[in-house]
Coordinates of C-alpha atoms and ligand atoms in Angstrom, one line a residue:
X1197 CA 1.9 20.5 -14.3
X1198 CA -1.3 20.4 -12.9
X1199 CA -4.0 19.9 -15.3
X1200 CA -7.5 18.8 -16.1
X1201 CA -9.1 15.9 -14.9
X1202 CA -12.8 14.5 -14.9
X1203 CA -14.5 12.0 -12.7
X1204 CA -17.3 10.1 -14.3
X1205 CA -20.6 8.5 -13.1
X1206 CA -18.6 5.1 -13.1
X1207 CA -16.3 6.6 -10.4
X1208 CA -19.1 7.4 -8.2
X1209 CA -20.9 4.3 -8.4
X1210 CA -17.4 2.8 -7.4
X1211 CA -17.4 5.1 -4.3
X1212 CA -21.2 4.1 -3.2
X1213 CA -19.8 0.5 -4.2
X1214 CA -16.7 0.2 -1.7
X1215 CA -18.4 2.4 0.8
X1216 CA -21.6 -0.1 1.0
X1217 CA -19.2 -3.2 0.5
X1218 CA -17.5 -1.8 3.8
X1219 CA -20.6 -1.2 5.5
X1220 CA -21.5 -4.6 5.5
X1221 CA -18.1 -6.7 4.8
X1222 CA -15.7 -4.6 6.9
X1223 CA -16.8 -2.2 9.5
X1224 CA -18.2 -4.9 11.7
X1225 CA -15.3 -6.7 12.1
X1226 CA -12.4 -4.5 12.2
X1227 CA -12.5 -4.2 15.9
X1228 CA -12.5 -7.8 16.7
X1229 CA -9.6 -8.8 13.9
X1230 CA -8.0 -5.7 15.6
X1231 CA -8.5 -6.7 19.2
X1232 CA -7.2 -10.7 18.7
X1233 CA -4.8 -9.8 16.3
X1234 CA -6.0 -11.9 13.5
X1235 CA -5.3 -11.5 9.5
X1236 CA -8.3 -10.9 7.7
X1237 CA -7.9 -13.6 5.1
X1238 CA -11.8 -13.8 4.7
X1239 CA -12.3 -10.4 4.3
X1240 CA -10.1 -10.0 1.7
X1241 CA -11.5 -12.9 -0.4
X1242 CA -15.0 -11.0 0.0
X1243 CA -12.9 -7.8 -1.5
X1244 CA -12.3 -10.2 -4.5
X1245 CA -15.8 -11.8 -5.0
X1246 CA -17.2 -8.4 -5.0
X1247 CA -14.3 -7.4 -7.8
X1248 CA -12.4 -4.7 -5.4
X1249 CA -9.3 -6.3 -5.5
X1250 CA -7.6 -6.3 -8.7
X1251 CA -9.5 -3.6 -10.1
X1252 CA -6.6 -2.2 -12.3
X1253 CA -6.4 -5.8 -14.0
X1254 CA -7.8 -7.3 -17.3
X1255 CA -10.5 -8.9 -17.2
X1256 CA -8.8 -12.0 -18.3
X1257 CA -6.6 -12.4 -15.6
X1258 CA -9.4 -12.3 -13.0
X1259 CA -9.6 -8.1 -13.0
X1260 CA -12.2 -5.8 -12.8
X1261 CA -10.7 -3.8 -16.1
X1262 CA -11.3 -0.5 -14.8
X1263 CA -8.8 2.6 -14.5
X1264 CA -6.6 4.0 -11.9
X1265 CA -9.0 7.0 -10.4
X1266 CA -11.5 3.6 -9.5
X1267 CA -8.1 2.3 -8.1
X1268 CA -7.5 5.0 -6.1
X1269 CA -10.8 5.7 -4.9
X1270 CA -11.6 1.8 -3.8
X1271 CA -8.3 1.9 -2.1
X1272 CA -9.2 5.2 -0.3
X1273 CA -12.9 4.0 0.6
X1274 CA -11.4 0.4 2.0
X1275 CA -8.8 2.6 3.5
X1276 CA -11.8 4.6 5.1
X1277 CA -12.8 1.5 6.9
X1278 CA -10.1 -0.1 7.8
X1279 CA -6.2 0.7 6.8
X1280 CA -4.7 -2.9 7.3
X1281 CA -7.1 -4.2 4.7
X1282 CA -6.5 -0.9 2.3
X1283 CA -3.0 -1.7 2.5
X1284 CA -2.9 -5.1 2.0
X1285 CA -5.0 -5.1 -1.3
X1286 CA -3.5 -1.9 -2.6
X1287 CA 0.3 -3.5 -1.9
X1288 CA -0.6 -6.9 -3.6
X1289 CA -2.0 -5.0 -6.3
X1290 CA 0.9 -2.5 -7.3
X1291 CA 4.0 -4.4 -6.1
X1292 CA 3.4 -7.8 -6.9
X1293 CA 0.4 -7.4 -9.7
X1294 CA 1.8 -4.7 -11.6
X1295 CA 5.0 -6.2 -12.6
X1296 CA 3.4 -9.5 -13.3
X1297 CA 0.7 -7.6 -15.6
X1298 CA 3.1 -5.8 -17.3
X1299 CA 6.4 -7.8 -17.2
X1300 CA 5.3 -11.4 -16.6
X1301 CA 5.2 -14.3 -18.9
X1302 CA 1.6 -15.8 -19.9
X1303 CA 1.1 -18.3 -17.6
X1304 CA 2.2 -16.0 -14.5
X1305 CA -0.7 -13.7 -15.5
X1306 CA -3.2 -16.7 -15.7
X1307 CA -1.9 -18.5 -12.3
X1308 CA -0.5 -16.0 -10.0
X1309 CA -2.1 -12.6 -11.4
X1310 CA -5.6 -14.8 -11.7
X1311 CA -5.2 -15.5 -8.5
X1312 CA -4.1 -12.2 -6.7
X1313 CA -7.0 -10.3 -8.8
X1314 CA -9.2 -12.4 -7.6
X1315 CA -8.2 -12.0 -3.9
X1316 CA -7.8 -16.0 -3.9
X1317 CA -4.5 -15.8 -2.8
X1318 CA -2.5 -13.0 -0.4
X1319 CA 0.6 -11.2 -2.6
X1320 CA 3.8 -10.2 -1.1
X1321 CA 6.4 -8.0 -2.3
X1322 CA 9.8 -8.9 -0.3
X1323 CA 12.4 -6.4 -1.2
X1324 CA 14.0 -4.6 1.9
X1325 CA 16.7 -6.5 3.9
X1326 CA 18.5 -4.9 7.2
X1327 CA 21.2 -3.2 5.5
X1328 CA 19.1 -2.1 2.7
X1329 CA 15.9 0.0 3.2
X1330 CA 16.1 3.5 1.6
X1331 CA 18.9 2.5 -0.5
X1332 CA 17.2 -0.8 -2.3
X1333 CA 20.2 -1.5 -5.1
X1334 CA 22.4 -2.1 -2.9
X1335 CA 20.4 -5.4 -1.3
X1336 CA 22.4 -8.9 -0.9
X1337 CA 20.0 -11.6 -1.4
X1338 CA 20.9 -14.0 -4.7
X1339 CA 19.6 -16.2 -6.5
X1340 CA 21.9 -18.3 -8.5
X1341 CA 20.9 -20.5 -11.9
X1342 CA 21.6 -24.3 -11.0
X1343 CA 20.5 -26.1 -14.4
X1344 CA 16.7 -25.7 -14.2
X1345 CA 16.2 -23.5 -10.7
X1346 CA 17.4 -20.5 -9.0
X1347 CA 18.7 -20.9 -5.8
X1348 CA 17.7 -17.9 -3.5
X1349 CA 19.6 -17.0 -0.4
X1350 CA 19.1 -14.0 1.6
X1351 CA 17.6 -12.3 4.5
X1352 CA 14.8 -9.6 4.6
X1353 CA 12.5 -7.6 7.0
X1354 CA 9.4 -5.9 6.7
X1355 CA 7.6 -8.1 3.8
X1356 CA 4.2 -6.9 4.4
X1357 CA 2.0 -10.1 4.4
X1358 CA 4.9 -12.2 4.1
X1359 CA 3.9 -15.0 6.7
X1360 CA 0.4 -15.0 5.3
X1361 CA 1.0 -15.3 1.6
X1362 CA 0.4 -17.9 -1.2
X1363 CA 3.2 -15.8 -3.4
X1364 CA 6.0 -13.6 -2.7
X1365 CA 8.0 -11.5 -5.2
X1366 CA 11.7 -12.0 -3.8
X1367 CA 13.9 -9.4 -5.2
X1368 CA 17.7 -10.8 -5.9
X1369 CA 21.1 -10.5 -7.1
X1370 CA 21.3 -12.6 -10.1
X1371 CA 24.5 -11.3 -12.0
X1372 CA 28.2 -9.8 -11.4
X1373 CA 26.5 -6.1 -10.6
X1374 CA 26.8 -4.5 -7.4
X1375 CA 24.1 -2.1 -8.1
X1376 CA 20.6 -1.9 -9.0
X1377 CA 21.5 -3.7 -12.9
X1378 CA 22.2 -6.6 -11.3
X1379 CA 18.9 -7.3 -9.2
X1380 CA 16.0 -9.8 -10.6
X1381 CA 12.1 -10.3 -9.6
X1382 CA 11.3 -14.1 -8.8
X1383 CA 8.4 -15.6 -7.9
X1384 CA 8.4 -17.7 -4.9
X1385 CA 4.5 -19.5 -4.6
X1386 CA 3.9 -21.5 -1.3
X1387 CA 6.5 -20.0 0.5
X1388 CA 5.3 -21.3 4.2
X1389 CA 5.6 -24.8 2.5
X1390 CA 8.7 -24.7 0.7
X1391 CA 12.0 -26.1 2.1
X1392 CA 14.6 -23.4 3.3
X1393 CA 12.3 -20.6 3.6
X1394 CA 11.8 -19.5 7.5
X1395 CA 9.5 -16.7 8.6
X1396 CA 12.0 -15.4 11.4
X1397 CA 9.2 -13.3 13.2
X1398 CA 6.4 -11.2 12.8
X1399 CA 8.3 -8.1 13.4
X1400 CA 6.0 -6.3 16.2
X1401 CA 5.4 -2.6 15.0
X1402 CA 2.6 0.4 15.7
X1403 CA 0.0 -0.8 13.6
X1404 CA -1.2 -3.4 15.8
X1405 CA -1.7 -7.0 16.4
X1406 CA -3.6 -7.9 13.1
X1407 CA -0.4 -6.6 10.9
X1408 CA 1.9 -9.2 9.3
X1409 CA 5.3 -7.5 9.0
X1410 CA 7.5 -10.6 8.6
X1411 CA 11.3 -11.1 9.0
X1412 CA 12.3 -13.8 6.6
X1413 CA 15.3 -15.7 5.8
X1414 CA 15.7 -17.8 2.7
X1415 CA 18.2 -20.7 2.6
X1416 CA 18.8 -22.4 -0.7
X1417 CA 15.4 -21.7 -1.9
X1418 CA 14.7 -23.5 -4.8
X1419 CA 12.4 -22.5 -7.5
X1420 CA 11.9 -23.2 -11.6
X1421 CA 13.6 -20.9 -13.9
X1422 CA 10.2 -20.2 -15.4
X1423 CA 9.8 -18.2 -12.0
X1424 CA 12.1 -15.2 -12.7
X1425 CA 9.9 -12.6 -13.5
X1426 CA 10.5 -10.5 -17.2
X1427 CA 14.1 -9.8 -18.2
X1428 CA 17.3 -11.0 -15.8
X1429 CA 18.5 -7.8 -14.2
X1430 CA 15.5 -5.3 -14.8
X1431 CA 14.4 -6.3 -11.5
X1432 CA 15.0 -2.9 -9.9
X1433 CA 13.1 -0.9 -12.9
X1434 CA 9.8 -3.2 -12.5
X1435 CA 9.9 -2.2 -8.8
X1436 CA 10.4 1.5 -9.6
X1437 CA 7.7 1.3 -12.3
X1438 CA 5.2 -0.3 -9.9
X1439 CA 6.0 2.1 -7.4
X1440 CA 4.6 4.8 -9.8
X1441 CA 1.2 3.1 -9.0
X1442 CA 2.2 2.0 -5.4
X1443 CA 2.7 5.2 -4.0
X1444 CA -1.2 6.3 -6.1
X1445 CA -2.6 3.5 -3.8
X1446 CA -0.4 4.7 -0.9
X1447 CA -1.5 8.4 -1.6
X1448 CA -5.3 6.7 -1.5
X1449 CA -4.3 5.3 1.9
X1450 CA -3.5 8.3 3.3
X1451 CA -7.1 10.2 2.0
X1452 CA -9.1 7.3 3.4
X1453 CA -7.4 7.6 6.9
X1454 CA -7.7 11.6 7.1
X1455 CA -10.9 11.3 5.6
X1456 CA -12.1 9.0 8.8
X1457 CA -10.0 10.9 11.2
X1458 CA -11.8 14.2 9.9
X1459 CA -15.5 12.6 10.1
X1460 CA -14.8 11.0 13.5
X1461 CA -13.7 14.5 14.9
X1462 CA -16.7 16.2 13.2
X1463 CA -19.2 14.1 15.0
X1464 CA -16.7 14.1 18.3
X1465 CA -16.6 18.0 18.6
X1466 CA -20.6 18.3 17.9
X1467 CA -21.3 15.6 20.6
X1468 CA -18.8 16.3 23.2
X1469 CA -19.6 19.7 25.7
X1470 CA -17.6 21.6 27.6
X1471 CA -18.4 25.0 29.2
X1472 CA -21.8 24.4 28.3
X1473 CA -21.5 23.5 24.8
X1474 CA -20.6 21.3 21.8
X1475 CA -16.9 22.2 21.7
X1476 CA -17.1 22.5 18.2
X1477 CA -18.3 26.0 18.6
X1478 CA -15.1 26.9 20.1
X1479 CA -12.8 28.4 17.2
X1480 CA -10.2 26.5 18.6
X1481 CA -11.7 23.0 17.6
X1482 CA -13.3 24.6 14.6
X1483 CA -10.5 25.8 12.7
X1484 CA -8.7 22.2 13.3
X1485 CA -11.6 20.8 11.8
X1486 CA -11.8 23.5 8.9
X1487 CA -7.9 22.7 8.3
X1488 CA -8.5 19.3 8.4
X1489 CA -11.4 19.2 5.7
X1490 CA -9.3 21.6 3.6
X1491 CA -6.3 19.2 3.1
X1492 CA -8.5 16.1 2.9
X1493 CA -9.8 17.6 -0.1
X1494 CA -6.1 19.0 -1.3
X1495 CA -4.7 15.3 -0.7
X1496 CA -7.8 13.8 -3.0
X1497 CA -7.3 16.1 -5.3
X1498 CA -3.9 15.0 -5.8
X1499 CA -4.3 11.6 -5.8
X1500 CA -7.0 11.3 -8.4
X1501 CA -5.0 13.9 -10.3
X1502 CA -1.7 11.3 -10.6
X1503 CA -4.4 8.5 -11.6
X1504 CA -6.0 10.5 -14.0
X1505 CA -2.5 11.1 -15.4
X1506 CA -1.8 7.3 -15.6
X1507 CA -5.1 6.4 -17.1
X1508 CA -4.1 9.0 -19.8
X1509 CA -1.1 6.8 -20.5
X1510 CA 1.7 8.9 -18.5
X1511 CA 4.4 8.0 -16.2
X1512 CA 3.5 9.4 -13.6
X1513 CA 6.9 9.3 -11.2
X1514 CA 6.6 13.0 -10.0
X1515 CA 3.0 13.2 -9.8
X1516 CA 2.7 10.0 -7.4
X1517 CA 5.7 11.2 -5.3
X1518 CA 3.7 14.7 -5.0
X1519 CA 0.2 12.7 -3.7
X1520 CA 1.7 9.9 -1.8
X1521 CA 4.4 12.6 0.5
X1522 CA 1.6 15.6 0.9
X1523 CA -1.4 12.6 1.1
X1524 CA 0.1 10.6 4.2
X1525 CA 1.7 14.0 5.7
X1526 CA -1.9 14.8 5.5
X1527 CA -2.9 12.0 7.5
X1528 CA -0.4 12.1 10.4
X1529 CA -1.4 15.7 10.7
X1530 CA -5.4 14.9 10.6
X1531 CA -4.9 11.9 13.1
X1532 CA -2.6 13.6 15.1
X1533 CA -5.0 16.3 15.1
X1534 CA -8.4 13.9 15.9
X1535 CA -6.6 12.2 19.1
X1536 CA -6.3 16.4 20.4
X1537 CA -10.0 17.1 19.5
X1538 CA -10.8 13.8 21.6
X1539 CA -8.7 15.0 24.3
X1540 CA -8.0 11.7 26.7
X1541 CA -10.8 9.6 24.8
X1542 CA -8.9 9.8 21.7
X1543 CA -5.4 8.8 23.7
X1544 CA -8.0 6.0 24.6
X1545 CA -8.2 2.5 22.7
X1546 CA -12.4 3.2 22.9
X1547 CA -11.8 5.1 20.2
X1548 CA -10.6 4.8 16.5
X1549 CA -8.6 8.0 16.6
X1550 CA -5.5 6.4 17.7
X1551 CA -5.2 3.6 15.4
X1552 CA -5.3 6.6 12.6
X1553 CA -2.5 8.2 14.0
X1554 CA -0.3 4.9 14.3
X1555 CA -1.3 3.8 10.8
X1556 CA -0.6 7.1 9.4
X1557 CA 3.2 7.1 10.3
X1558 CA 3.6 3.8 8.6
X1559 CA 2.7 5.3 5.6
X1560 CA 5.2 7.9 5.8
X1561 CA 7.8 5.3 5.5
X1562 CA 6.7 2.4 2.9
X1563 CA 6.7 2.8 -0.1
X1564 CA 9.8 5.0 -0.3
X1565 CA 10.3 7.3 3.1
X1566 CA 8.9 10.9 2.4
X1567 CA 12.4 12.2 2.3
X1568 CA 13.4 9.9 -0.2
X1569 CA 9.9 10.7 -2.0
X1570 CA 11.0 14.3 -1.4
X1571 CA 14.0 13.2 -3.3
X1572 CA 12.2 12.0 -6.3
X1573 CA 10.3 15.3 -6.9
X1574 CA 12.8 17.7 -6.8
X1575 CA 15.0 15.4 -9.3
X1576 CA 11.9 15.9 -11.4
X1577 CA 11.9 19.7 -10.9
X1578 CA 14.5 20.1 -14.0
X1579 CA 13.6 17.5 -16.4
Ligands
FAD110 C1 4.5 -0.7 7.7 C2 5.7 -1.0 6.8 C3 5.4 -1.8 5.7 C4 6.5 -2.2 4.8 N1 6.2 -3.1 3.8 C5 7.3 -3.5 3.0 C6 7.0 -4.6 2.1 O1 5.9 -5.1 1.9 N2 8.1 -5.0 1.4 C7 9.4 -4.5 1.6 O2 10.3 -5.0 0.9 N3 9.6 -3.5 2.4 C8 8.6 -3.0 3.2 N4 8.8 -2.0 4.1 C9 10.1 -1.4 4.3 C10 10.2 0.0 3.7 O3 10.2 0.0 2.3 C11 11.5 0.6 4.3 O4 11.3 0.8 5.7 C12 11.8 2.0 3.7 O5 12.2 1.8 2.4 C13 12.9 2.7 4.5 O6 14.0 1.9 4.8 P1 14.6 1.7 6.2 O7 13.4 1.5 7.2 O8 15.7 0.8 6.2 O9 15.1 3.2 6.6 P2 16.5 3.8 6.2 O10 16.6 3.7 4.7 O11 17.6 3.3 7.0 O12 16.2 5.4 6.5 C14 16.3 5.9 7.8 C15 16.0 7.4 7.8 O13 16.9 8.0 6.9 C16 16.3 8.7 5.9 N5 17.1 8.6 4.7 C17 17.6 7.5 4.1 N6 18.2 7.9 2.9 C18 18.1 9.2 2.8 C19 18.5 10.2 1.8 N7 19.2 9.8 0.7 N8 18.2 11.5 2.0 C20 17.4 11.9 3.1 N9 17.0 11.0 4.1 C21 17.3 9.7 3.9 C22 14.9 8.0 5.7 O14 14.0 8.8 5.1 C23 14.6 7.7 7.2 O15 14.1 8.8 7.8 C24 7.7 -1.6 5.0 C25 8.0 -0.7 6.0 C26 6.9 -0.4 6.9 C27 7.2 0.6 8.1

């Protein structure tokens, strides 16, 4: 049920915040990191000295100790500016800071957390495998108890960040259970320097060069029992739980990208002239944009409403499926719709159009595909 929700002065400071951040930190680089194909390392230790990266986080663990509509609207004003950096803070945040937040013991919240809030070190949550995207439970990786260590051996794809990271969250088998009961969250720190663990490839994929989508294999991967993460075998239900949040900060992903793709075609269609005249004035361009500033607005307005819910204290399962599936939908449609208004300048790499539309269909597919999001809210319908 949709109801009320209120946005105070304090979220928009935060907007003028990011947005001026990205002005200065962000926007001037994007193209080069894009162009070479570099990680932006440095700009996302700037998001954490300016206290943008872990802003859902106590203060004591290195957070900015603010609430989930500033969450979701720094993630949708970094996303604004550049997805890949959107992305990689929102993912570190919800996948790997979440559960360590809520679930972890002490001195994971003062060493890892302290670190990820702080955007000191990159965070990366590695959970699908080959044989097991949409249906996670079933994943093979283990990670067997040998006196004082696990021993982790799997293989996965698509850890976002992997091959740049300080930690990764490896989710494994640790007991007799076949099915999601018997899967574990353990915290692998270092991984690049750690015996047995072997970044197969940076898997090559539509959002360009500058994306670290790695293919990983771990091979008798040693780490202390202190590592596991929480309880033995409530693995999966962390996951799910930071999910909730996940797919807010997805949701805010998509907003910031149809936001851009909107404003780039607004000042596209008043520059460019055809038959004599801006092209905006033909109804043809002008109803895509009026379309396209309507369910900007529709998205945002679901997004902030599933954040408002959490800050309230709610889970929030339905209400984040509902803003992260119509919120990236949304952005596929705006991108796709901002390359047409370009016409062959926005099939062009001159412009940013394109990159929205490749970026947008990622997000259709992380953080639970849209059918399996679609899933979610109509098991929700009847409860
Ligand atoms: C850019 C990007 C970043 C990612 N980052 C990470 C990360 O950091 N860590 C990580 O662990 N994983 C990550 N992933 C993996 C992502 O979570 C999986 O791709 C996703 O869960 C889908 O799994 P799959 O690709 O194996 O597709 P499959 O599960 O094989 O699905 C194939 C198709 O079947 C559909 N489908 C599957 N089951 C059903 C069903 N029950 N009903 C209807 N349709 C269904 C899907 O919607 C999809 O269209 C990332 C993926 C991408 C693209």
């Amino acid at each position: 049920m949709i109801t009320h929700f209120e946005l105070g002065d304090e979220h928009r400071e935060q907007r003028t915040a990011v947005r001026e951040f990205c002005e200065e930190h962000v926007d001037p680089h994007v193209e080069a990191h894009e162009s070479s194909g570099t990680f932006p390392r440095e700009i996302v230790e700037a998001v954490g000295e300016a206290g943008l990266h872990g802003v859902p986080f106590p203060a004591e663990y290195g957070g900015a100790d603010e609430d989930y509509r500033s969450f979701a609207i720094t993630v949708e004003e970094l996303a604004r500016s550049w997805k890949l950096l959107a992305g990689t803070v929102s993912g570190a945040c919800c996948l790997v800071g979440y559960p360590l937040n809520e679930f972890g013991s002490e001195w994971q919240r003062e060493e890892w957390l302290g670190e990820l809030a702080t955007g000191r070190s990159i965070a990366a949550l590695s959970l699908t495998e080959p044989e097991a995207g949409s249906d996670a439970g079933s994943l093979r990786t283990t990670a067997e108890r040998d006196g004082d260590e696990w021993v982790i051996d799997g293989h996965k794809v698509w850890t976002t960040n992997g091959a740049v990271a300080d930690l990764i969250l490896v989710v494994a088998r640790t007991n007799e259970y076949d099915d999601y009961r018997g899967l574990s969250l353990i915290g692998v720190p270092n991984p690049l320097e750690r015996d047995g663990v072997e970044v197969v490839r940076d898997i090559p994929c539509m959002e360009g060069e500058a994306a670290v989508e790695s293919e990983i294999r771990y091979d008798d991967v040693r780490v202390p029992v202190e590592n596991l993460v929480g309880e033995e075998g409530k693995g999966f239900r962390y996951i799910m739980e930071g999910l909730d949040i996940g797919r807010i900060g997805t949701a805010a992903q998509g907003v910031g990208v149809a936001q851009a793709a909107f404003e780039a075609s607004r000042a596209f269609a008043d520059e460019r002239e055809q038959f004599g005249r801006p092209i905006r004035e033909f109804q043809g361009i002008g109803f895509k944009l009026a379309d396209m500033a309507t369910e900007v607005e529709a998205a945002r307005l679901l997004t902030l409403h599933a954040a408002a819910e959490r800050d309230r204290g709610q889970r929030v399962t339905r209400e984040a499926a509902m803003a992260k599936t119509k919120a990236t939908d949304v952005a596929m449609d705006a991108a796709t719709e901002a390359v047409q208004i370009h016409g062959s300048r926005g099939y062009s790499k001159d412009y940013p159009v394109e990159r929205y539309m490749r970026v947008a269909k990622g997000m259709q597919i992380y953080e639970g595909t849209n059918e399996v999001n679609r899933i979610v809210i109509s098991n929700q319908l009847y409860e």
